[in-house]
Amino acid sequence: MSDSPGWASPGSSPSDPPPASGGSTSDGGTSGQPADKVPTDRTPPRQPPASWSPQQPPAAPQGWGAPPPPPPGGPGWGNWNQPPAAKPGVIPLRPLGVGEILDGAVSTARAHWRTVLAISLAVAIMIQLASTVATGVWMRDNSGLQALETKAEPTRDELLDAFSGTFSALGVELLASLIGTVIATAMLTVVVSRAVLGRPVSIGEAWRDSRPQLARLLGLTLLVGLIVTAAVTLGFLPGILLGAAGSELAGIGIGLLGGIAGTVAAVWLWVRYCLSAPALMLERQGVLASLRRSAKLVRNSWWRIFGIQLLTVVLVSMIGMIIQLPASFLAPVLSGDGIESFMTGGIADITWTYLIVIGIGAVLASTVTLPLSAGVTALLYMDQRIRREALDLELARAAGIPGHERHTDGTTPGN
């Protein structure tokens, strides 16, 4: 591993040298004595004190037996007395628990708050600015949507007129979110890789290290999204075809079952490839190689990774909702619709004041949640490599921890 985010393949784990052969040694005995040979020199037992019973068991001959086992907590008792793992940065260099992964993501944001805040805030503003402008241009005149509320059977032209602005604004928002998420993921992954080593990183350094991989990361993100969407679509497709052929009841039943199966397959594929982004950024691999790398790291750990990612999604959603709630409450009030529109959930007049207040809440929420989600994914990738490939040895060497320097012959101390 080097200072750049492209990490080298980890070295082999150091193996302990075999213990030296030889017999046991006790007080007064000699080393290397055969176990089956009884010594001839025996010292008489000591006289017991006057308060002891005159009948005492004979003393053990010198050189016989083994020393008693150490007490619990003493030297050699399991792994209790092993030194703590080195921690040059935000995580200890050993397999991580769920709490340590979450704490590492938060600690990265705290230790490098200027860089992290600048990246996430800039990306959040870019995404929300495009979304706000697109929504204001295409959806401020929502007369088409309001007309649908009074018509039981609208025509196709009325539906297209009502939803054309919605689809246009949604397309712009998705494109801005895609580009912003790719930039944030790339740069924040670089920041996390430096934070693990305890090294500072500036915005310029994060941009220079991540820029060569942005095009590949964009293609990877699109490909993973396409794979997940295709799984869900293929699940619903048989039901849709049956419904179009005239078997509406059978189409609904098959569509529901297929949709459930497709959703399960989509979740399985998403977890399988969720580590491909940090693999692409930190190992500088191609798109397909990163997918294969993620599948290899996730293998036999799917449920654990699914649980951590699900917990992260829930936490990010809750934090974002809490941050956005005041803006959602104030937006209709400040725009003149009153609190009733917020409580009833009806279609309110979309004004620029409404959009700006909602946008401010969305920017604040994204600024907080982007580093958390990107940090957890990057640390989860490192944790899997530590568990499977002894990446902790390479990280310790890259951090300059004593005892992990690489010799001129390519080996490390202890190998």
Short mmCIF file of C-alpha atoms in Angstrom, two decimals, residues 102-375:
data_model
loop_
_atom_site.label_atom_id
_atom_site.label_comp_id
_atom_site.label_asym_id
_atom_site.label_seq_id
_atom_site.Cartn_x
_atom_site.Cartn_y
_atom_site.Cartn_z
CA LEU A 102 -20.24 3.39 12.26
CA ASP A 103 -17.93 5.13 14.72
CA GLY A 104 -15.16 5.14 12.12
CA ALA A 105 -17.40 6.89 9.60
CA VAL A 106 -18.37 9.53 12.17
CA SER A 107 -14.76 9.92 13.37
CA THR A 108 -13.62 10.52 9.80
CA ALA A 109 -16.11 13.37 9.46
CA ARG A 110 -14.95 14.83 12.79
CA ALA A 111 -11.20 14.44 12.19
CA HIS A 112 -11.34 15.89 8.67
CA TRP A 113 -14.42 18.05 9.05
CA ARG A 114 -13.20 20.86 6.79
CA THR A 115 -12.58 18.55 3.84
CA VAL A 116 -15.62 16.37 4.45
CA LEU A 117 -17.95 19.33 5.00
CA ALA A 118 -16.70 21.15 1.91
CA ILE A 119 -17.15 18.08 -0.32
CA SER A 120 -20.59 17.06 0.94
CA LEU A 121 -21.90 20.64 1.10
CA ALA A 122 -20.73 21.47 -2.43
CA VAL A 123 -22.25 18.29 -3.85
CA ALA A 124 -25.51 18.78 -1.93
CA ILE A 125 -25.85 22.35 -3.19
CA MET A 126 -25.18 21.25 -6.77
CA ILE A 127 -27.80 18.50 -6.63
CA GLN A 128 -30.44 20.61 -4.93
CA LEU A 129 -29.86 23.65 -7.13
CA ALA A 130 -30.52 21.60 -10.27
CA SER A 131 -33.55 19.95 -8.66
CA THR A 132 -35.02 23.24 -7.42
CA VAL A 133 -34.62 24.99 -10.76
CA ALA A 134 -36.08 22.05 -12.69
CA THR A 135 -39.03 21.77 -10.31
CA GLY A 136 -39.67 25.50 -10.44
CA VAL A 137 -39.58 25.61 -14.23
CA TRP A 138 -41.74 22.55 -14.94
CA MET A 139 -43.96 22.12 -11.89
CA ARG A 140 -44.86 25.54 -10.53
CA ASP A 141 -47.89 25.49 -12.82
CA ASN A 142 -49.60 22.39 -11.38
CA SER A 143 -53.00 23.10 -12.91
CA GLY A 144 -52.83 19.79 -14.76
CA LEU A 145 -52.43 17.82 -11.52
CA GLN A 146 -55.18 19.80 -9.82
CA ALA A 147 -57.48 19.10 -12.80
CA LEU A 148 -57.03 15.36 -12.31
CA GLU A 149 -58.54 15.64 -8.82
CA THR A 150 -61.92 16.61 -10.32
CA LYS A 151 -61.98 14.08 -13.18
CA ALA A 152 -62.74 10.44 -12.59
CA GLU A 153 -61.62 9.25 -16.04
CA PRO A 154 -59.04 11.62 -17.54
CA THR A 155 -57.97 11.16 -21.15
CA ARG A 156 -54.49 10.14 -22.22
CA ASP A 157 -53.66 13.67 -23.37
CA GLU A 158 -54.72 15.07 -20.00
CA LEU A 159 -52.52 12.53 -18.20
CA LEU A 160 -49.54 13.35 -20.40
CA ASP A 161 -50.09 17.06 -19.89
CA ALA A 162 -50.35 16.63 -16.13
CA PHE A 163 -47.28 14.42 -15.69
CA SER A 164 -44.98 15.75 -18.43
CA GLY A 165 -43.57 18.43 -16.13
CA THR A 166 -43.18 15.91 -13.31
CA PHE A 167 -41.24 13.50 -15.50
CA SER A 168 -39.01 16.27 -16.86
CA ALA A 169 -38.17 17.59 -13.40
CA LEU A 170 -37.61 14.06 -12.10
CA GLY A 171 -35.22 13.31 -14.95
CA VAL A 172 -33.11 16.38 -14.22
CA GLU A 173 -33.09 15.57 -10.50
CA LEU A 174 -32.00 11.97 -11.12
CA LEU A 175 -29.19 13.08 -13.43
CA ALA A 176 -27.93 15.67 -10.93
CA SER A 177 -28.15 13.13 -8.09
CA LEU A 178 -26.21 10.56 -10.12
CA ILE A 179 -23.36 12.93 -10.95
CA GLY A 180 -23.23 14.40 -7.46
CA THR A 181 -23.29 11.01 -5.76
CA VAL A 182 -20.45 9.74 -7.95
CA ILE A 183 -18.27 12.77 -7.13
CA ALA A 184 -19.05 12.59 -3.41
CA THR A 185 -18.44 8.83 -3.23
CA ALA A 186 -15.11 9.10 -5.05
CA MET A 187 -13.72 11.95 -2.98
CA LEU A 188 -15.04 10.77 0.39
CA THR A 189 -13.64 7.28 -0.20
CA VAL A 190 -10.21 8.84 -0.68
CA VAL A 191 -10.65 10.84 2.53
CA VAL A 192 -11.58 7.68 4.47
CA SER A 193 -8.56 5.81 3.10
CA ARG A 194 -6.28 8.57 4.43
CA ALA A 195 -8.16 8.82 7.73
CA VAL A 196 -7.54 5.11 8.39
CA LEU A 197 -3.79 5.83 8.22
CA GLY A 198 -4.12 8.94 10.39
CA ARG A 199 -2.99 11.25 7.60
CA PRO A 200 -4.55 14.57 6.63
CA VAL A 201 -5.99 15.17 3.19
CA SER A 202 -7.04 18.38 1.52
CA ILE A 203 -9.82 18.94 -0.97
CA GLY A 204 -7.27 19.34 -3.76
CA GLU A 205 -5.58 16.06 -2.92
CA ALA A 206 -8.89 14.22 -2.73
CA TRP A 207 -9.91 15.63 -6.11
CA ARG A 208 -6.56 14.78 -7.78
CA ASP A 209 -6.67 11.20 -6.48
CA SER A 210 -10.29 10.59 -7.42
CA ARG A 211 -10.54 12.44 -10.74
CA PRO A 212 -8.93 9.69 -12.93
CA GLN A 213 -11.54 7.18 -11.71
CA LEU A 214 -14.67 9.33 -12.01
CA ALA A 215 -15.64 8.10 -15.49
CA ARG A 216 -15.26 4.45 -14.45
CA LEU A 217 -17.17 5.05 -11.23
CA LEU A 218 -19.99 6.67 -13.20
CA GLY A 219 -20.16 3.65 -15.50
CA LEU A 220 -20.06 1.29 -12.52
CA THR A 221 -22.90 3.14 -10.77
CA LEU A 222 -25.03 3.05 -13.91
CA LEU A 223 -24.30 -0.65 -14.45
CA VAL A 224 -25.20 -1.64 -10.88
CA GLY A 225 -28.39 0.42 -11.08
CA LEU A 226 -29.23 -1.23 -14.39
CA ILE A 227 -28.68 -4.72 -12.95
CA VAL A 228 -30.87 -4.04 -9.91
CA THR A 229 -33.63 -2.43 -12.02
CA ALA A 230 -33.55 -5.29 -14.52
CA ALA A 231 -34.06 -7.83 -11.73
CA VAL A 232 -37.21 -6.05 -10.51
CA THR A 233 -38.52 -5.53 -14.07
CA LEU A 234 -38.04 -9.18 -15.02
CA GLY A 235 -39.96 -10.18 -11.92
CA PHE A 236 -43.01 -8.12 -12.90
CA LEU A 237 -42.78 -8.87 -16.64
CA PRO A 238 -44.69 -12.22 -16.73
CA GLY A 239 -47.65 -10.69 -14.88
CA ILE A 240 -47.68 -7.67 -17.17
CA LEU A 241 -47.67 -9.88 -20.26
CA LEU A 242 -50.51 -12.04 -18.90
CA GLY A 243 -52.56 -8.94 -18.09
CA ALA A 244 -51.97 -7.54 -21.56
CA ALA A 245 -53.08 -10.87 -23.06
CA GLY A 246 -56.45 -10.62 -21.29
CA SER A 247 -55.88 -12.75 -18.16
CA GLU A 248 -56.14 -9.90 -15.68
CA LEU A 249 -56.65 -11.99 -12.53
CA ALA A 250 -53.82 -14.37 -13.37
CA GLY A 251 -51.67 -11.43 -14.39
CA ILE A 252 -52.16 -9.73 -11.04
CA GLY A 253 -51.29 -12.88 -9.10
CA ILE A 254 -48.25 -13.73 -11.19
CA GLY A 255 -47.19 -10.09 -11.15
CA LEU A 256 -47.26 -9.92 -7.35
CA LEU A 257 -45.31 -13.16 -6.94
CA GLY A 258 -42.86 -12.18 -9.63
CA GLY A 259 -42.46 -8.72 -8.15
CA ILE A 260 -41.58 -10.18 -4.75
CA ALA A 261 -39.09 -12.58 -6.33
CA GLY A 262 -37.60 -9.78 -8.42
CA THR A 263 -37.25 -7.51 -5.41
CA VAL A 264 -35.48 -10.24 -3.42
CA ALA A 265 -33.12 -10.83 -6.35
CA ALA A 266 -32.48 -7.10 -6.66
CA VAL A 267 -31.57 -6.81 -2.96
CA TRP A 268 -29.28 -9.84 -3.25
CA LEU A 269 -27.51 -8.32 -6.26
CA TRP A 270 -27.23 -4.90 -4.61
CA VAL A 271 -25.49 -6.38 -1.57
CA ARG A 272 -23.30 -8.56 -3.78
CA TYR A 273 -21.97 -5.52 -5.64
CA CYS A 274 -22.13 -2.89 -2.87
CA LEU A 275 -18.35 -2.97 -2.32
CA SER A 276 -17.49 -2.44 -5.97
CA ALA A 277 -17.19 1.36 -5.67
CA PRO A 278 -14.43 1.35 -3.00
CA ALA A 279 -12.75 -1.54 -4.82
CA LEU A 280 -12.66 0.57 -7.99
CA MET A 281 -11.38 3.67 -6.19
CA LEU A 282 -8.80 2.11 -3.86
CA GLU A 283 -7.51 -0.67 -6.10
CA ARG A 284 -7.88 1.32 -9.34
CA GLN A 285 -9.54 -1.54 -11.18
CA GLY A 286 -11.92 -1.53 -14.10
CA VAL A 287 -15.70 -1.72 -13.93
CA LEU A 288 -16.10 -5.47 -14.45
CA ALA A 289 -13.07 -6.28 -12.31
CA SER A 290 -14.55 -4.21 -9.48
CA LEU A 291 -17.83 -6.12 -9.71
CA ARG A 292 -15.97 -9.43 -9.48
CA ARG A 293 -13.89 -8.08 -6.59
CA SER A 294 -16.99 -7.07 -4.66
CA ALA A 295 -18.62 -10.45 -5.26
CA LYS A 296 -15.50 -12.17 -3.93
CA LEU A 297 -15.36 -10.05 -0.78
CA VAL A 298 -19.09 -10.44 -0.06
CA ARG A 299 -19.07 -14.22 -0.56
CA ASN A 300 -19.92 -16.09 2.69
CA SER A 301 -20.57 -12.75 4.44
CA TRP A 302 -23.76 -11.71 2.64
CA TRP A 303 -26.03 -11.59 5.67
CA ARG A 304 -23.57 -9.62 7.77
CA ILE A 305 -23.00 -7.04 5.05
CA PHE A 306 -26.74 -6.87 4.35
CA GLY A 307 -27.44 -6.17 8.01
CA ILE A 308 -24.83 -3.41 8.24
CA GLN A 309 -25.98 -1.78 5.02
CA LEU A 310 -29.63 -2.01 6.03
CA LEU A 311 -28.83 -0.43 9.40
CA THR A 312 -26.96 2.35 7.60
CA VAL A 313 -29.90 3.00 5.27
CA VAL A 314 -32.29 3.20 8.22
CA LEU A 315 -30.01 5.56 10.16
CA VAL A 316 -29.40 7.78 7.14
CA SER A 317 -33.13 7.93 6.37
CA MET A 318 -34.03 8.78 9.96
CA ILE A 319 -31.35 11.48 10.23
CA GLY A 320 -32.37 13.00 6.91
CA MET A 321 -36.04 12.98 7.85
CA ILE A 322 -35.34 14.65 11.21
CA ILE A 323 -33.25 17.37 9.57
CA GLN A 324 -35.78 17.98 6.78
CA LEU A 325 -38.85 17.99 9.02
CA PRO A 326 -38.58 21.66 10.12
CA ALA A 327 -38.18 22.76 6.47
CA SER A 328 -41.19 20.67 5.43
CA PHE A 329 -43.18 22.34 8.20
CA LEU A 330 -42.08 25.90 7.42
CA ALA A 331 -42.22 25.75 3.62
CA PRO A 332 -46.04 25.82 3.21
CA VAL A 333 -46.37 28.39 5.99
CA LEU A 334 -43.85 30.81 4.49
CA SER A 335 -45.21 30.30 0.97
CA GLY A 336 -48.71 31.38 2.06
CA ASP A 337 -50.53 28.03 1.95
CA GLY A 338 -50.77 27.76 5.74
CA ILE A 339 -50.21 24.86 8.06
CA GLU A 340 -53.36 23.13 6.79
CA SER A 341 -51.68 22.12 3.54
CA PHE A 342 -48.84 20.48 5.51
CA MET A 343 -51.25 18.59 7.78
CA THR A 344 -53.61 17.43 5.02
CA GLY A 345 -50.93 16.61 2.47
CA GLY A 346 -52.89 18.20 -0.37
CA ILE A 347 -51.42 19.66 -3.54
CA ALA A 348 -50.10 23.10 -2.65
CA ASP A 349 -49.15 25.91 -4.96
CA ILE A 350 -45.44 25.43 -5.65
CA THR A 351 -43.81 28.82 -5.25
CA TRP A 352 -40.14 29.76 -5.30
CA THR A 353 -40.30 30.42 -1.55
CA TYR A 354 -41.61 26.90 -1.00
CA LEU A 355 -38.89 25.39 -3.20
CA ILE A 356 -36.08 27.38 -1.57
CA VAL A 357 -37.09 26.41 1.98
CA ILE A 358 -37.45 22.74 1.00
CA GLY A 359 -34.10 22.94 -0.80
CA ILE A 360 -32.31 24.30 2.26
CA GLY A 361 -33.57 21.39 4.34
CA ALA A 362 -32.48 18.91 1.66
CA VAL A 363 -29.00 20.45 1.45
CA LEU A 364 -28.50 20.21 5.22
CA ALA A 365 -29.71 16.60 5.26
CA SER A 366 -27.44 15.55 2.38
CA THR A 367 -24.45 17.31 3.93
CA VAL A 368 -24.82 15.17 7.05
CA THR A 369 -25.81 11.84 5.48
CA LEU A 370 -23.44 11.67 2.47
CA PRO A 371 -20.26 11.22 4.58
CA LEU A 372 -21.97 8.61 6.76
CA SER A 373 -23.12 6.35 3.91
CA ALA A 374 -19.87 6.70 1.93
CA GLY A 375 -17.76 6.14 5.05
#
